[in-house]
XYZ file of C-alpha atoms in Angstrom:
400
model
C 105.251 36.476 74.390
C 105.230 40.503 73.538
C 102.878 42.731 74.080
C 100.862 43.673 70.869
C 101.854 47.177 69.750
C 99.187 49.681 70.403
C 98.191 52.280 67.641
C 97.034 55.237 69.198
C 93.852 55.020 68.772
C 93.791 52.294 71.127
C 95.958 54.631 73.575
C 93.595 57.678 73.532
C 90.370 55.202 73.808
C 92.565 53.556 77.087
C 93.478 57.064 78.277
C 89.656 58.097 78.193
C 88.306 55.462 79.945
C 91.009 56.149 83.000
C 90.275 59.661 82.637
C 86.115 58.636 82.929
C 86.917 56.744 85.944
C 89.569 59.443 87.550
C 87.367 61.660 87.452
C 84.843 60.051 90.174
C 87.677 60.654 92.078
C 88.163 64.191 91.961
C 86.166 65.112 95.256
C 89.135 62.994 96.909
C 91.938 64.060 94.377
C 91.441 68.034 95.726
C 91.388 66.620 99.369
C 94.587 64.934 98.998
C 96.078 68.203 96.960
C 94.489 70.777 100.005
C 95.881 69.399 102.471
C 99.624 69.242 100.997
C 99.254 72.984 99.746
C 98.553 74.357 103.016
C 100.554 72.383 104.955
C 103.686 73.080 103.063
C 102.481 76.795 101.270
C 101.675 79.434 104.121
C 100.674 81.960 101.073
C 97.879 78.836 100.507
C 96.372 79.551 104.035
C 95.200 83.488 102.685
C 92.394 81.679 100.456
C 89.436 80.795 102.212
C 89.535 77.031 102.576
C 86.034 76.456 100.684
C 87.226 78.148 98.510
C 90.795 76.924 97.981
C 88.842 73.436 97.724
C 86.442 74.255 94.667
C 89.476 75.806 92.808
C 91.484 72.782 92.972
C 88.294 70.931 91.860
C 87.974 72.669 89.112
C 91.150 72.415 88.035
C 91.186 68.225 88.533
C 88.340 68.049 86.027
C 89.279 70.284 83.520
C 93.022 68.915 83.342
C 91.245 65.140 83.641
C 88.838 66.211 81.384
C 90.789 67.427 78.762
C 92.190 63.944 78.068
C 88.961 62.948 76.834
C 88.547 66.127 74.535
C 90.061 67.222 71.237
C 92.745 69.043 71.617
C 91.519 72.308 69.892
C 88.613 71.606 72.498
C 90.719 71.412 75.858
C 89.111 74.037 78.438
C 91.649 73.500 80.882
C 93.986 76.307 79.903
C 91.214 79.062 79.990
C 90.834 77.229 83.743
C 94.717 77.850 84.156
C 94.653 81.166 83.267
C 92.151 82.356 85.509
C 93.401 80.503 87.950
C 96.766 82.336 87.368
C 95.487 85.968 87.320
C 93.507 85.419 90.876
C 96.447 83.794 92.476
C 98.536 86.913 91.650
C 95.943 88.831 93.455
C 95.632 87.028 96.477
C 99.221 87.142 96.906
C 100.798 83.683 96.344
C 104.068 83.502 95.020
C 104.575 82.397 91.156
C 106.891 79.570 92.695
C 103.994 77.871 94.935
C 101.708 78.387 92.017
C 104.011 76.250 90.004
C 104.450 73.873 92.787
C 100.697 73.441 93.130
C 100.864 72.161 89.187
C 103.870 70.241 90.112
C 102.159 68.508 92.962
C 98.912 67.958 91.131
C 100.382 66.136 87.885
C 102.010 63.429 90.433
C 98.921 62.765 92.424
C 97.007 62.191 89.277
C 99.844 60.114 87.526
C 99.520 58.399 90.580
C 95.656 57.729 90.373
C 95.874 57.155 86.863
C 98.445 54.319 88.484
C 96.393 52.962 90.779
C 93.481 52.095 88.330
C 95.064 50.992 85.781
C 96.765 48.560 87.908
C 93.596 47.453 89.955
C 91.217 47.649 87.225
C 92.433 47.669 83.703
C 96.097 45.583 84.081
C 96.207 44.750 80.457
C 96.507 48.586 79.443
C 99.683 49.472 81.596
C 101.542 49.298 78.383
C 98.887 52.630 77.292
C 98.937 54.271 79.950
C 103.050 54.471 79.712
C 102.848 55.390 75.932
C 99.963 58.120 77.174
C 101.723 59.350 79.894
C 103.913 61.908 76.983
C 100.335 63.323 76.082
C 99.676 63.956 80.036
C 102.715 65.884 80.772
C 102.858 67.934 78.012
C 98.762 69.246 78.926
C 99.863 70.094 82.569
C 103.099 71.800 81.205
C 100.839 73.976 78.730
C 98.570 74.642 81.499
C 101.451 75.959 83.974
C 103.008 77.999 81.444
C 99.699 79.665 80.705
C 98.714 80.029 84.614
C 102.539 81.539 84.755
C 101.676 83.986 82.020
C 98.614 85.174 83.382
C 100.014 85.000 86.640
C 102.824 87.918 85.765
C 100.380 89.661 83.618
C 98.114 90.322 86.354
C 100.948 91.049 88.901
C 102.129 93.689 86.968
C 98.658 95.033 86.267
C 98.001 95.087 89.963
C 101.931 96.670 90.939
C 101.309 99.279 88.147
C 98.052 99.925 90.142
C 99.256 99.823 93.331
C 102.455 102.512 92.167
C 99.654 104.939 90.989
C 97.826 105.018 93.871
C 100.902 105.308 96.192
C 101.362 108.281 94.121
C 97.974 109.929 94.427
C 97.985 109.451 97.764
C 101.974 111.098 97.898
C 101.016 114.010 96.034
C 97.730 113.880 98.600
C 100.476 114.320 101.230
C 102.717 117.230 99.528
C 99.715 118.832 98.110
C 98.112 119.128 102.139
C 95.461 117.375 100.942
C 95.290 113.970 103.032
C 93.313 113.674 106.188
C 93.626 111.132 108.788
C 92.754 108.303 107.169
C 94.908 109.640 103.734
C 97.484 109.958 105.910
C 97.424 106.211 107.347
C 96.813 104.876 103.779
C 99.570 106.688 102.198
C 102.174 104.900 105.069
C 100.964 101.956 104.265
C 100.783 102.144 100.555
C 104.683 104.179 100.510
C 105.769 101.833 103.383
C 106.985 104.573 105.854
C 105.976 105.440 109.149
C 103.426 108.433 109.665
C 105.357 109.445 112.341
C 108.994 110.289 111.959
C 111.653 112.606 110.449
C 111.317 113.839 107.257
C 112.968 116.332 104.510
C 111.716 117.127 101.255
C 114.361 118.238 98.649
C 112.990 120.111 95.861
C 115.602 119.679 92.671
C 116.034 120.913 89.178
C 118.341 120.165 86.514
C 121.281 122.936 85.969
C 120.070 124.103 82.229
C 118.101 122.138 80.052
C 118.684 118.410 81.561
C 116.147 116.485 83.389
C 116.693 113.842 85.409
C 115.809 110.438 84.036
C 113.130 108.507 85.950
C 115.509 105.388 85.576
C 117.758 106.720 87.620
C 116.121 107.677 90.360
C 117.293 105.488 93.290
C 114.867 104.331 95.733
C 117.272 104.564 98.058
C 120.298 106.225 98.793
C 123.060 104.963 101.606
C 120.291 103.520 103.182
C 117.434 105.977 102.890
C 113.913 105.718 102.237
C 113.265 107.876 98.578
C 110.195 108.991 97.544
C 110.149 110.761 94.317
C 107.826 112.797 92.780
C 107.685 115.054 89.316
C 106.503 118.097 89.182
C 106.009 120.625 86.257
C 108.743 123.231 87.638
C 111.124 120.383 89.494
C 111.290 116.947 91.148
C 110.395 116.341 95.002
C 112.106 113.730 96.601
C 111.002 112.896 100.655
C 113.543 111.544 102.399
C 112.230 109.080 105.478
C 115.178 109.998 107.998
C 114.730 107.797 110.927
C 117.373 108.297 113.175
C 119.780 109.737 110.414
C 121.953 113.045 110.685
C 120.014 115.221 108.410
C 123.267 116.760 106.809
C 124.485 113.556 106.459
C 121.926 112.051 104.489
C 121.211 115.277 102.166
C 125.217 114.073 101.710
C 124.717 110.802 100.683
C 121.326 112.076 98.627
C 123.473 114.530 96.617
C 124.709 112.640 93.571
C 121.558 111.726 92.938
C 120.482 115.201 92.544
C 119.885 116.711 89.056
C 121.206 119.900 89.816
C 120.242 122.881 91.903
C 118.620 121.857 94.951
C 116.355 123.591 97.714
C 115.839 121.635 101.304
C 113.003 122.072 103.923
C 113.585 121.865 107.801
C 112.830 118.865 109.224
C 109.430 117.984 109.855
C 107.722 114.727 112.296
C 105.323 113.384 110.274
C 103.828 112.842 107.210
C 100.987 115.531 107.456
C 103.399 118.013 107.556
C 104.980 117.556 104.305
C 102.888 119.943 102.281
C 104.909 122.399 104.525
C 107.705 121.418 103.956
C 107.354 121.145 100.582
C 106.328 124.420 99.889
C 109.261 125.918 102.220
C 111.922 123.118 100.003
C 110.433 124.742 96.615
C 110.684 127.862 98.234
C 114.750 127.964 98.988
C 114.668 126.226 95.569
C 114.309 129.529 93.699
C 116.706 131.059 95.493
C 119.321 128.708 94.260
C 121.957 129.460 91.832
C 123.726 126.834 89.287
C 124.324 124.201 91.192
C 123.465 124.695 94.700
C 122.213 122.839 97.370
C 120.289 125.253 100.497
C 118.502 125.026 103.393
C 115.726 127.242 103.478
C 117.156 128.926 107.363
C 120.426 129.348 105.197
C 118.602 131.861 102.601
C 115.200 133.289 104.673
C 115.899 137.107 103.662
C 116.016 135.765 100.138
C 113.083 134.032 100.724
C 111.166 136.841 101.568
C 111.960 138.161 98.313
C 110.394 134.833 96.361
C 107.262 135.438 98.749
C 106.647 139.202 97.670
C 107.769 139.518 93.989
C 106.447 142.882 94.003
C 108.227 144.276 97.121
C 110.982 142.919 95.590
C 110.946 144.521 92.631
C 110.458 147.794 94.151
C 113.537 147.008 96.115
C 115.616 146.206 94.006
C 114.898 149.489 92.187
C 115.724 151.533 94.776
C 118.450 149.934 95.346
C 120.054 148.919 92.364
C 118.553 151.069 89.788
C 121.667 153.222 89.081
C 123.621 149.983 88.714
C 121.386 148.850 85.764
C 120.851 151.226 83.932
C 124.949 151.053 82.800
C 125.818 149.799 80.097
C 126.047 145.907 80.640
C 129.748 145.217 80.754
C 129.857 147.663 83.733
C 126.438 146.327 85.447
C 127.838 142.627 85.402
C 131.424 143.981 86.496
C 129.527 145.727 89.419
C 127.015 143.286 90.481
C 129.663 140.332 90.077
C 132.335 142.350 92.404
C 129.468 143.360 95.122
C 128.084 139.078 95.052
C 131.936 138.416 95.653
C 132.381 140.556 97.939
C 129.692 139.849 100.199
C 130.512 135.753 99.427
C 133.997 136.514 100.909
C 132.018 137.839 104.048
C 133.778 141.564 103.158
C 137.281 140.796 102.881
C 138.784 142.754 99.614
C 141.770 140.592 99.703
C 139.789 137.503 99.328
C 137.453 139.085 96.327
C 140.736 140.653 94.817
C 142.022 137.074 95.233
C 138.631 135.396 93.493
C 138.076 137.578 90.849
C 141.964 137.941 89.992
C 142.125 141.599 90.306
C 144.150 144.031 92.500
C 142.887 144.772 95.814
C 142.679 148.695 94.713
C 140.301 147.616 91.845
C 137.991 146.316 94.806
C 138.008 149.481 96.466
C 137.304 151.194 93.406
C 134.282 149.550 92.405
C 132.933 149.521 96.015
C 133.112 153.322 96.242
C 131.415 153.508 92.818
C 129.101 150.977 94.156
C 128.449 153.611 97.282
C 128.067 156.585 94.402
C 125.589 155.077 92.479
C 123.169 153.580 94.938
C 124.222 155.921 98.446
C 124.703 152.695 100.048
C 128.179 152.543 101.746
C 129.860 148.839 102.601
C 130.695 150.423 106.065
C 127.007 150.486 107.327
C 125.657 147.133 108.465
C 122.338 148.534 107.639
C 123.274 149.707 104.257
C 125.167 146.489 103.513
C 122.003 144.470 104.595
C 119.870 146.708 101.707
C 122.876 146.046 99.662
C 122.296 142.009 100.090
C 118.754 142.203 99.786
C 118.895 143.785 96.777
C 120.844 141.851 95.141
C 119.287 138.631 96.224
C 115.953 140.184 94.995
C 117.729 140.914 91.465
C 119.107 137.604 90.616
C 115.830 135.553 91.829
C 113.794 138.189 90.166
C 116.042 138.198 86.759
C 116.170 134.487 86.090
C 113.067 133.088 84.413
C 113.054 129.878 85.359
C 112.885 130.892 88.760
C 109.917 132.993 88.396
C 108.334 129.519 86.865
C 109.159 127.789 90.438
């Protein structure tokens, strides 16, 4: 003879009164869960075991419990989603979160089983057409603890990335003392002892870079960016790497113009070499990349802006005060020249002029400023000079 059909208020009454009697059960319910979670989860063994235990407690009877509620009264998912949030802050991976749900909905099915078939037999037929209402709660509550479980990761990763930048610009700024110094390795993952270079970058005209395209890493490297006002820092955690070699592989991700510090051992000595990478920076020309040992005398000229000046018009002063097609003719053919290490066929060659045009406008050179390109002394002025007037003369490089 057939079963009677049920209606479902018959179900939910049969549903409550296994739920009533699960939830005696619960104590032993969490045991059974425990002890498969951190077995199985190692991530599970980071939560103190007391109170791993009143979590999962918690979590029987409100998911139990919310068979015998309304469903606009279920408290189970506002149990879900805090236990999402604190899961994502003690580290356990979204996938054994999930699992824990996953494991939980069978061992109560399975209770739900075991006293329906020991104690109420003439409900099976219920507890089947129930079972729809049961999976569909814990699926709402893992979706929830999923949802709180991301939100608060990337609350906590957007937290974590602003600190590991305070304590970076801590670093470049010489600000960090021992125990900035150990934080910041372990917050930027890098060592606090090792090779370093900081490359100090700006984009060629009006074009910054775009902080999407920053790589973190570059043919291997550790890449540590920073922004700054005047230009963009990047430290690059060498290891073991040829220094050359890496700035190489660095290079395309560089904006533009580019000044680079000496190596350095550590991490509390990158606020010196950050100011010495800034440093060669403004000494750069459209796109450039220097060390700062390739351009010191220039340097010296970024360091005293006023001895500079005063240089440059003792030098140069005859120079520019012509009128400006003959300045830039000058100054261009004296920069070629000394780029072509003083060979007027070369600088006839580059600036597609005869080699008696060179000669020309070196001995007007020598006339104007009584500085001949046959004295090594002279010539050095000469260099200075002009490395004084095109830092000096270039704006942007008076920002820097």
């Amino acid at each position: 003879m057939p079963s009677p059909v049920l209606t479902r208020a018959e179900i939910r009454t049969v549903m409550r009164t296994v739920a009533a009697r699960l939830l005696e059960q619960v104590p032993q319910l969490a045991d059974r869960l425990l002890t498969e979670l951190r077995s199985t989860e190692n991530a599970y063994r980071r939560i103190p075991e007391a109170e791993h235990r009143r979590d999962l407690e918690q979590g029987f009877r409100a998911g139990i419990g919310a068979v015998m509620q309304a469903w606009p009264e279920r408290r189970d998912l506002s149990h879900a989603m805090e236990v999402g949030a604190r899961r994502a802050e003690q580290g356990v991976p979204l996938d054994s979160l999930l699992r824990g749900y996953r494991l939980a909905t069978q061992i109560t099915w399975e209770a739900m089983v075991d006293v329906v078939t020991a104690e109420y037999p003439e409900a099976a037929a219920a507890l089947l057409r129930g079972a729809g209402r049961l999976w569909h709660g814990v699926d709402r509550q893992a979706v929830v603890a999923a949802d709180a479980y991301r939100r608060r990761e990337s609350e906590l990763r957007s937290r974590r990335a602003e600190r590991a930048q305070a304590l970076l610009d801590a670093l470049l700024e010489g600000r960090a003392d021992t125990a900035v110094v150990r934080d910041a390795a372990a917050a930027l993952q890098v060592p606090q002892f090792g090779r370093y270079l900081v490359v100090a970058t700006r984009a060629d005209g009006c074009a910054r870079p775009e902080l999407s395209r920053r790589p973190a890493e570059a043919a291997g490297l550790r890449l540590l960016w920073r922004t700054r006002p005047d230009c963009e820092l990047v430290v690059v955690a060498l290891a073991d790497r040829d220094p050359d070699k890496a700035l190489a592989a660095l290079r395309p991700a560089l904006p533009g113009r580019a000044g680079v510090s000496p190596v350095v051992e550590g991490l509390p000595e990158l606020s010196e070499a950050r100011r010495y990478a800034v440093l060669a920076l403004r000494t750069c020309r459209e796109g450039e990349v220097v060390h700062l040992d390739e351009r010191l005398p220039a340097v010296l000229s970024v360091t005293q802006p006023d001895l500079a000046e005063r240089l440059v018009n003792a030098v140069l002063r005859p120079i520019l005060e012509l009128d400006p097609h003959d300045r830039d003719t000058l100054l261009a053919t004296l920069s070629c020249w000394l780029e072509c290490e003083g060979s007027v066929a070369r600088t006839a060659a580059t600036l597609y002029c005869h080699r008696n045009t060179v000669f020309n406008r070196l001995r007007r050179i020598e006339t104007l400023t009584g500085r001949s390109p046959d004295r090594p002394r002279q010539v050095m002025e000469l260099t200075l000079a002009l490395d004084a007037y095109h830092i000096l003369s270039t704006p942007e490089r008076e920002a820097g």
